[in-house]
Protein backbone atom coordinates (compact mmCIF):
# COMPACT_ATOMS: atom_id res chain seq x y z
CA UNK A 1 0.00 0.00 0.00
CA UNK A 2 2.95 2.33 0.42
CA UNK A 3 3.26 3.07 -3.30
CA UNK A 4 -0.47 3.78 -3.47
CA UNK A 5 -0.08 6.19 -0.55
CA UNK A 6 2.72 8.14 -2.23
CA UNK A 7 0.79 8.39 -5.49
CA UNK A 8 -2.45 9.41 -3.73
CA UNK A 9 -4.23 6.32 -5.04
CA UNK A 10 -4.83 4.58 -1.71
CA UNK A 11 -8.43 3.47 -1.22
CA UNK A 12 -8.83 4.38 2.44
CA UNK A 13 -12.09 2.44 2.70
CA UNK A 14 -10.39 -0.96 2.38
CA UNK A 15 -9.25 -1.07 6.01
CA UNK A 16 -10.12 0.89 9.17
CA UNK A 17 -6.43 1.71 9.72
CA UNK A 18 -6.37 3.73 6.50
CA UNK A 19 -9.41 5.87 7.39
CA UNK A 20 -7.23 8.48 9.14
CA UNK A 21 -5.33 8.91 5.86
CA UNK A 22 -8.45 9.74 3.84
CA UNK A 23 -7.70 13.43 3.22
CA UNK A 24 -3.94 13.20 3.40
CA UNK A 25 -2.07 14.29 0.29
CA UNK A 26 1.50 13.03 0.36
CA UNK A 27 4.24 12.28 -2.10
CA UNK A 28 7.95 11.75 -2.05
CA UNK A 29 10.67 12.02 -4.61
CA UNK A 30 11.99 8.57 -3.76
CA UNK A 31 11.09 5.43 -1.82
CA UNK A 32 13.53 2.69 -0.88
CA UNK A 33 11.76 -0.52 0.10
CA UNK A 34 13.06 -3.16 2.54
CA UNK A 35 14.76 -5.06 -0.32
CA UNK A 36 16.60 -1.94 -1.47
CA UNK A 37 14.42 -1.29 -4.52
CA UNK A 38 14.39 2.38 -5.44
CA UNK A 39 11.20 3.94 -6.80
CA UNK A 40 10.95 7.54 -7.97
CA UNK A 41 7.52 9.18 -7.69
CA UNK A 42 8.30 12.85 -8.34
CA UNK A 43 10.91 14.43 -10.62
CA UNK A 44 13.69 16.10 -8.63
CA UNK A 45 12.93 19.46 -10.23
CA UNK A 46 9.36 19.31 -8.90
CA UNK A 47 7.95 19.70 -5.39
CA UNK A 48 6.97 16.59 -3.45
CA UNK A 49 4.70 16.71 -0.42
CA UNK A 50 6.81 14.83 2.14
CA UNK A 51 7.67 17.40 4.80
CA UNK A 52 4.42 19.18 5.55
CA UNK A 53 4.67 22.01 8.07
CA UNK A 54 8.41 22.21 8.58
CA UNK A 55 11.48 24.41 8.84
CA UNK A 56 15.21 24.06 8.23
CA UNK A 57 17.89 26.65 9.00
CA UNK A 58 15.25 29.33 9.46
CA UNK A 59 13.40 28.57 6.21
CA UNK A 60 9.80 27.43 6.38
CA UNK A 61 8.00 25.00 4.05
CA UNK A 62 10.78 22.49 3.37
CA UNK A 63 8.80 20.93 0.52
CA UNK A 64 9.71 24.04 -1.49
CA UNK A 65 13.47 23.43 -1.41
CA UNK A 66 14.19 19.83 -0.44
CA UNK A 67 14.29 16.32 -1.82
CA UNK A 68 12.23 13.71 0.01
CA UNK A 69 13.52 10.17 0.40
CA UNK A 70 11.34 7.68 2.27
CA UNK A 71 12.62 4.40 3.66
CA UNK A 72 10.05 1.66 4.11
CA UNK A 73 9.98 0.78 7.79
CA UNK A 74 8.99 2.08 11.18
CA UNK A 75 10.42 3.54 14.36
CA UNK A 76 10.45 0.04 15.83
CA UNK A 77 12.74 -1.91 13.50
CA UNK A 78 16.19 -1.45 12.03
CA UNK A 79 16.52 -0.61 8.36
CA UNK A 80 18.07 -3.23 6.08
CA UNK A 81 21.59 -3.28 4.69
CA UNK A 82 20.02 -3.18 1.21
CA UNK A 83 18.22 0.06 2.11
CA UNK A 84 21.40 1.69 3.38
CA UNK A 85 23.34 0.64 0.29
CA UNK A 86 20.71 2.04 -2.06
CA UNK A 87 20.45 5.20 0.02
CA UNK A 88 24.21 5.68 -0.27
CA UNK A 89 24.07 5.20 -4.04
CA UNK A 90 21.11 7.57 -4.35
CA UNK A 91 22.87 10.18 -2.24
CA UNK A 92 26.01 10.05 -4.36
CA UNK A 93 24.01 10.33 -7.56
CA UNK A 94 22.06 13.33 -6.25
CA UNK A 95 25.21 14.96 -4.83
CA UNK A 96 26.72 15.05 -8.32
CA UNK A 97 23.90 17.40 -9.29
CA UNK A 98 23.53 19.11 -5.90
CA UNK A 99 27.03 19.42 -4.32
CA UNK A 100 25.52 20.88 -1.13
CA UNK A 101 24.62 17.27 -0.30
CA UNK A 102 28.28 16.55 0.44
CA UNK A 103 27.78 18.66 3.57
CA UNK A 104 26.20 16.44 6.22
CA UNK A 105 24.49 19.47 7.77
CA UNK A 106 22.16 19.51 4.75
CA UNK A 107 21.09 15.89 5.17
CA UNK A 108 18.42 15.58 7.83
CA UNK A 109 15.48 13.45 8.80
CA UNK A 110 11.86 14.47 8.89
CA UNK A 111 12.22 14.43 12.69
CA UNK A 112 14.76 17.26 12.36
CA UNK A 113 12.57 19.53 10.23
CA UNK A 114 9.23 18.77 11.90
CA UNK A 115 10.08 17.75 15.47
CA UNK A 116 7.15 16.58 17.54
CA UNK A 117 5.12 15.92 14.41
CA UNK A 118 7.37 13.53 12.51
CA UNK A 119 9.57 10.81 13.97
CA UNK A 120 11.35 9.31 10.96
CA UNK A 121 13.85 8.05 10.28
CA UNK A 122 13.66 7.12 13.96
CA UNK A 123 16.01 5.73 16.58
CA UNK A 124 17.09 2.72 14.52
CA UNK A 125 18.49 4.79 11.65
CA UNK A 126 22.29 4.48 11.71
CA UNK A 127 23.46 7.91 10.61
CA UNK A 128 27.13 6.98 10.96
CA UNK A 129 26.74 3.95 8.68
CA UNK A 130 24.82 5.95 6.08
CA UNK A 131 27.41 8.75 6.04
CA UNK A 132 30.17 6.16 5.79
CA UNK A 133 28.48 4.59 2.74
CA UNK A 134 28.00 8.04 1.22
CA UNK A 135 31.64 8.97 1.81
CA UNK A 136 30.84 11.83 4.18
CA UNK A 137 32.78 12.39 7.41
CA UNK A 138 30.51 12.87 10.40
CA UNK A 139 30.16 13.00 14.12
CA UNK A 140 26.33 12.82 14.07
XYZ file of N, CA and C in Angstrom:
420
model
N 0.799 -1.218 0.000
C 0.000 0.000 0.000
C 0.837 1.275 0.000
N 2.114 1.138 0.291
C 2.954 2.326 0.424
C 3.073 3.091 -0.895
N 3.182 2.377 -2.004
C 3.265 3.069 -3.297
C 1.938 3.755 -3.624
N 0.838 3.143 -3.255
C -0.466 3.776 -3.466
C -0.585 5.047 -2.627
N -0.053 5.012 -1.413
C -0.082 6.192 -0.550
C 0.686 7.346 -1.189
N 1.888 7.072 -1.690
C 2.723 8.136 -2.233
C 2.289 8.605 -3.611
N 1.347 7.929 -4.222
C 0.794 8.393 -5.494
C -0.650 8.854 -5.326
N -1.091 8.967 -4.072
C -2.446 9.411 -3.728
C -3.522 8.567 -4.401
N -3.272 7.256 -4.457
C -4.229 6.323 -5.044
C -4.709 5.290 -4.030
N -4.441 5.526 -2.753
C -4.831 4.585 -1.714
C -6.324 4.675 -1.449
N -7.013 3.548 -1.551
C -8.435 3.472 -1.224
C -8.544 3.299 0.288
N -8.823 4.380 0.975
C -8.826 4.378 2.438
C -10.002 3.622 3.031
N -10.933 3.191 2.199
C -12.088 2.442 2.705
C -11.802 0.947 2.825
N -10.645 0.480 2.371
C -10.390 -0.964 2.382
C -10.011 -1.503 3.752
N -9.616 -0.612 4.670
C -9.247 -1.070 6.011
C -9.416 0.095 6.998
N -9.932 -0.187 8.190
C -10.123 0.892 9.173
C -8.843 1.681 9.489
N -7.692 1.027 9.438
C -6.427 1.708 9.722
C -6.187 2.872 8.758
N -6.626 2.718 7.522
C -6.375 3.735 6.501
C -7.334 4.920 6.576
N -8.409 4.810 7.353
C -9.415 5.873 7.395
C -8.823 7.223 7.796
N -7.838 7.213 8.696
C -7.232 8.476 9.139
C -6.383 9.128 8.047
N -6.128 8.394 6.972
C -5.333 8.914 5.860
C -6.196 9.467 4.728
N -7.510 9.438 4.918
C -8.452 9.740 3.836
C -8.192 11.070 3.134
N -7.889 12.119 3.849
C -7.701 13.430 3.218
C -6.242 13.849 3.134
N -5.366 12.915 3.415
C -3.940 13.195 3.401
C -3.419 13.182 1.967
N -2.706 14.212 1.605
C -2.070 14.290 0.287
C -0.566 14.267 0.507
N 0.057 13.161 0.155
C 1.498 13.029 0.355
C 2.156 12.513 -0.916
N 3.417 12.831 -1.029
C 4.235 12.276 -2.098
C 5.682 12.371 -1.642
N 6.527 11.738 -2.359
C 7.950 11.754 -2.054
C 8.696 11.646 -3.369
N 9.881 12.187 -3.396
C 10.673 12.023 -4.610
C 11.062 10.562 -4.788
N 11.487 9.939 -3.680
C 11.987 8.565 -3.756
C 11.485 7.725 -2.592
N 11.373 6.436 -2.848
C 11.086 5.433 -1.824
C 12.092 4.307 -1.990
N 12.662 3.867 -0.879
C 13.532 2.693 -0.884
C 12.855 1.639 -0.021
N 12.471 0.521 -0.652
C 11.762 -0.518 0.100
C 12.744 -1.382 0.887
N 12.241 -2.333 1.646
C 13.056 -3.162 2.535
C 14.091 -3.998 1.776
N 13.817 -4.287 0.504
C 14.756 -5.064 -0.315
C 15.797 -4.174 -1.004
N 15.664 -2.867 -0.841
C 16.603 -1.944 -1.467
C 16.163 -1.448 -2.830
N 14.938 -1.762 -3.223
C 14.420 -1.295 -4.517
C 14.099 0.193 -4.418
N 14.599 0.940 -5.382
C 14.387 2.380 -5.443
C 13.251 2.686 -6.412
N 12.298 3.485 -5.947
C 11.202 3.942 -6.800
C 11.175 5.458 -6.749
N 11.070 6.092 -7.915
C 10.947 7.540 -7.971
C 9.508 7.891 -8.310
N 8.910 8.757 -7.480
C 7.525 9.177 -7.686
C 7.420 10.581 -8.275
N 8.357 11.447 -7.933
C 8.301 12.849 -8.342
C 9.664 13.229 -8.919
N 9.657 13.953 -10.025
C 10.913 14.428 -10.617
C 11.629 15.347 -9.628
N 12.958 15.323 -9.627
C 13.686 16.104 -8.631
C 13.591 17.612 -8.851
N 13.132 18.029 -10.006
C 12.932 19.460 -10.230
C 11.504 19.898 -9.904
N 10.724 18.994 -9.310
C 9.359 19.311 -8.895
C 9.218 19.132 -7.388
N 8.205 19.771 -6.824
C 7.950 19.701 -5.389
C 7.209 18.414 -5.044
N 7.694 17.733 -4.023
C 6.975 16.591 -3.451
C 6.398 17.043 -2.112
N 5.402 16.336 -1.646
C 4.698 16.710 -0.417
C 5.056 15.732 0.700
N 6.311 15.777 1.128
C 6.808 14.835 2.136
C 7.031 15.473 3.500
N 7.270 16.759 3.548
C 7.673 17.399 4.802
C 6.514 18.018 5.571
N 5.518 18.497 4.871
C 4.419 19.178 5.553
C 4.912 20.449 6.226
N 4.252 20.830 7.320
C 4.666 22.011 8.071
C 6.050 21.736 8.651
N 7.025 22.536 8.245
C 8.410 22.213 8.576
C 9.289 23.447 8.447
N 10.504 23.342 9.015
C 11.483 24.414 8.840
C 12.889 23.834 8.941
N 13.813 24.477 8.226
C 15.212 24.059 8.229
C 16.080 25.300 8.090
N 16.979 25.498 9.022
C 17.895 26.652 9.000
C 17.145 27.971 8.826
N 16.025 28.100 9.504
C 15.253 29.332 9.459
C 14.309 29.473 8.282
N 14.312 28.530 7.368
C 13.401 28.574 6.211
C 12.204 27.676 6.474
N 11.032 28.188 6.218
C 9.797 27.432 6.385
C 9.471 26.663 5.102
N 8.538 25.726 5.210
C 8.004 24.997 4.051
C 9.095 24.234 3.294
N 9.659 23.247 3.946
C 10.777 22.486 3.368
C 10.435 21.797 2.050
N 9.161 21.525 1.804
C 8.800 20.927 0.516
C 9.253 21.796 -0.656
N 9.359 23.106 -0.418
C 9.705 24.038 -1.490
C 11.165 23.951 -1.928
N 12.036 23.388 -1.087
C 13.466 23.427 -1.415
C 14.216 22.148 -1.053
N 13.512 21.056 -0.861
C 14.193 19.829 -0.443
C 13.808 18.643 -1.321
N 14.593 17.592 -1.176
C 14.292 16.317 -1.821
C 13.854 15.348 -0.738
N 12.758 14.645 -0.976
C 12.233 13.710 0.010
C 12.548 12.273 -0.351
N 13.207 11.582 0.571
C 13.519 10.167 0.402
C 12.879 9.417 1.562
N 12.005 8.496 1.244
C 11.344 7.683 2.268
C 11.970 6.299 2.288
N 12.156 5.778 3.482
C 12.617 4.405 3.664
C 11.462 3.606 4.239
N 11.112 2.512 3.587
C 10.046 1.665 4.112
C 10.487 1.122 5.466
N 9.645 1.262 6.457
C 9.977 0.778 7.788
C 9.180 1.517 8.839
N 9.671 1.430 10.060
C 8.994 2.080 11.176
C 10.022 2.478 12.224
N 9.543 3.142 13.258
C 10.417 3.537 14.359
C 10.830 2.352 15.214
N 10.272 1.189 14.943
C 10.446 0.039 15.830
C 11.282 -1.086 15.245
N 11.905 -0.861 14.098
C 12.735 -1.909 13.502
C 13.906 -1.283 12.751
N 15.032 -1.965 12.771
C 16.188 -1.449 12.028
C 15.930 -1.480 10.518
N 16.581 -0.588 9.810
C 16.523 -0.611 8.356
C 17.468 -1.698 7.857
N 17.272 -2.122 6.620
C 18.066 -3.225 6.077
C 19.364 -2.709 5.451
N 20.319 -3.606 5.353
C 21.587 -3.278 4.685
C 21.310 -2.844 3.248
N 20.371 -3.536 2.591
C 20.023 -3.184 1.206
C 19.501 -1.750 1.123
N 18.719 -1.317 2.106
C 18.219 0.058 2.105
C 19.363 1.058 2.256
N 20.260 0.787 3.190
C 21.401 1.692 3.376
C 22.261 1.771 2.117
N 22.506 0.635 1.499
C 23.343 0.639 0.287
C 22.701 1.461 -0.825
N 21.395 1.269 -1.021
C 20.710 2.040 -2.056
C 20.668 3.516 -1.688
N 20.460 3.812 -0.418
C 20.448 5.204 0.018
C 21.803 5.862 -0.234
N 22.877 5.150 0.024
C 24.211 5.679 -0.265
C 24.406 5.952 -1.748
N 23.969 5.016 -2.584
C 24.074 5.204 -4.042
C 23.225 6.387 -4.506
N 21.995 6.467 -3.981
C 21.115 7.573 -4.355
C 21.734 8.901 -3.931
N 22.227 8.952 -2.709
C 22.870 10.181 -2.243
C 23.982 10.615 -3.189
N 24.866 9.696 -3.523
C 26.011 10.052 -4.358
C 25.581 10.517 -5.739
N 24.541 9.908 -6.271
C 24.012 10.335 -7.561
C 23.431 11.749 -7.469
N 22.660 12.002 -6.425
C 22.064 13.330 -6.250
C 23.128 14.387 -5.948
N 24.160 14.004 -5.197
C 25.212 14.957 -4.828
C 26.021 15.409 -6.040
N 26.052 14.607 -7.094
C 26.720 15.046 -8.322
C 26.008 16.263 -8.901
N 24.697 16.281 -8.770
C 23.901 17.397 -9.289
C 23.765 18.522 -8.263
N 23.717 18.146 -6.986
C 23.533 19.107 -5.895
C 24.690 18.956 -4.905
N 25.839 19.595 -5.167
C 27.026 19.420 -4.321
C 26.811 19.762 -2.844
N 25.803 20.560 -2.533
C 25.518 20.877 -1.130
C 25.268 19.604 -0.319
N 24.897 18.529 -0.995
C 24.620 17.270 -0.300
C 25.881 16.581 0.215
N 27.054 17.089 -0.147
C 28.285 16.546 0.443
C 28.485 17.090 1.852
N 27.730 18.095 2.219
C 27.779 18.664 3.569
C 26.718 17.971 4.415
N 27.140 17.228 5.418
C 26.204 16.440 6.220
C 25.152 17.297 6.914
N 25.450 18.578 7.109
C 24.491 19.466 7.769
C 23.231 19.673 6.921
N 23.308 19.345 5.647
C 22.160 19.510 4.753
C 21.416 18.202 4.516
N 21.766 17.181 5.274
C 21.089 15.887 5.174
C 20.445 15.613 6.520
N 19.135 15.704 6.562
C 18.424 15.585 7.833
C 17.212 14.680 7.681
N 16.701 14.243 8.797
C 15.484 13.446 8.802
C 14.258 14.328 8.948
N 13.106 13.739 8.670
C 11.860 14.471 8.894
C 11.741 14.900 10.353
N 12.276 14.088 11.262
C 12.222 14.429 12.685
C 13.016 15.702 12.997
N 13.970 16.043 12.160
C 14.760 17.262 12.359
C 14.047 18.509 11.849
N 13.232 18.364 10.827
C 12.571 19.535 10.230
C 11.139 19.723 10.719
N 10.591 18.693 11.350
C 9.232 18.772 11.899
C 9.191 18.029 13.240
N 10.027 18.459 14.195
C 10.084 17.746 15.474
C 8.745 17.793 16.202
N 8.418 16.681 16.830
C 7.151 16.580 17.537
C 6.020 16.118 16.649
N 6.154 16.330 15.351
C 5.115 15.917 14.409
C 5.555 14.721 13.590
N 6.834 14.652 13.285
C 7.374 13.528 12.511
C 8.485 12.863 13.316
N 8.589 11.552 13.182
C 9.574 10.806 13.967
C 10.616 10.098 13.111
N 10.412 10.056 11.808
C 11.348 9.312 10.963
C 12.591 10.140 10.627
N 13.693 9.481 10.474
C 13.846 8.047 10.282
C 13.825 7.224 11.566
N 13.821 7.842 12.706
C 13.657 7.116 13.955
C 14.955 6.670 14.601
N 14.833 6.079 15.780
C 16.010 5.729 16.576
C 16.862 4.606 15.993
N 16.316 3.819 15.090
C 17.089 2.720 14.517
C 17.898 3.130 13.287
N 17.719 4.367 12.823
C 18.493 4.787 11.654
C 19.936 5.026 12.074
N 20.862 4.390 11.392
C 22.285 4.482 11.706
C 22.929 5.562 10.832
N 22.917 6.780 11.353
C 23.461 7.906 10.607
C 24.930 7.677 10.262
N 25.698 7.202 11.202
C 27.129 6.984 10.963
C 27.341 6.024 9.788
N 26.604 4.926 9.765
C 26.737 3.947 8.680
C 26.338 4.564 7.341
N 25.239 5.303 7.328
C 24.819 5.952 6.085
C 25.895 6.912 5.583
N 26.390 7.785 6.463
C 27.407 8.750 6.037
C 28.680 8.050 5.585
N 29.003 6.940 6.214
C 30.167 6.158 5.786
C 29.961 5.639 4.360
N 28.785 5.082 4.089
C 28.484 4.590 2.739
C 28.500 5.716 1.709
N 28.058 6.893 2.127
C 28.000 8.036 1.216
C 29.350 8.738 1.078
N 30.325 8.343 1.890
C 31.640 8.967 1.805
C 31.704 10.336 2.448
N 30.894 10.540 3.493
C 30.841 11.827 4.181
C 31.331 11.640 5.614
N 32.307 12.440 6.020
C 32.784 12.387 7.407
C 31.718 12.981 8.319
N 31.553 12.390 9.499
C 30.510 12.870 10.398
C 30.820 12.568 11.845
N 30.157 13.305 12.688
C 30.163 13.001 14.115
C 28.733 12.891 14.629
N 27.752 12.867 13.691
C 26.326 12.820 14.067
C 25.987 11.506 14.712
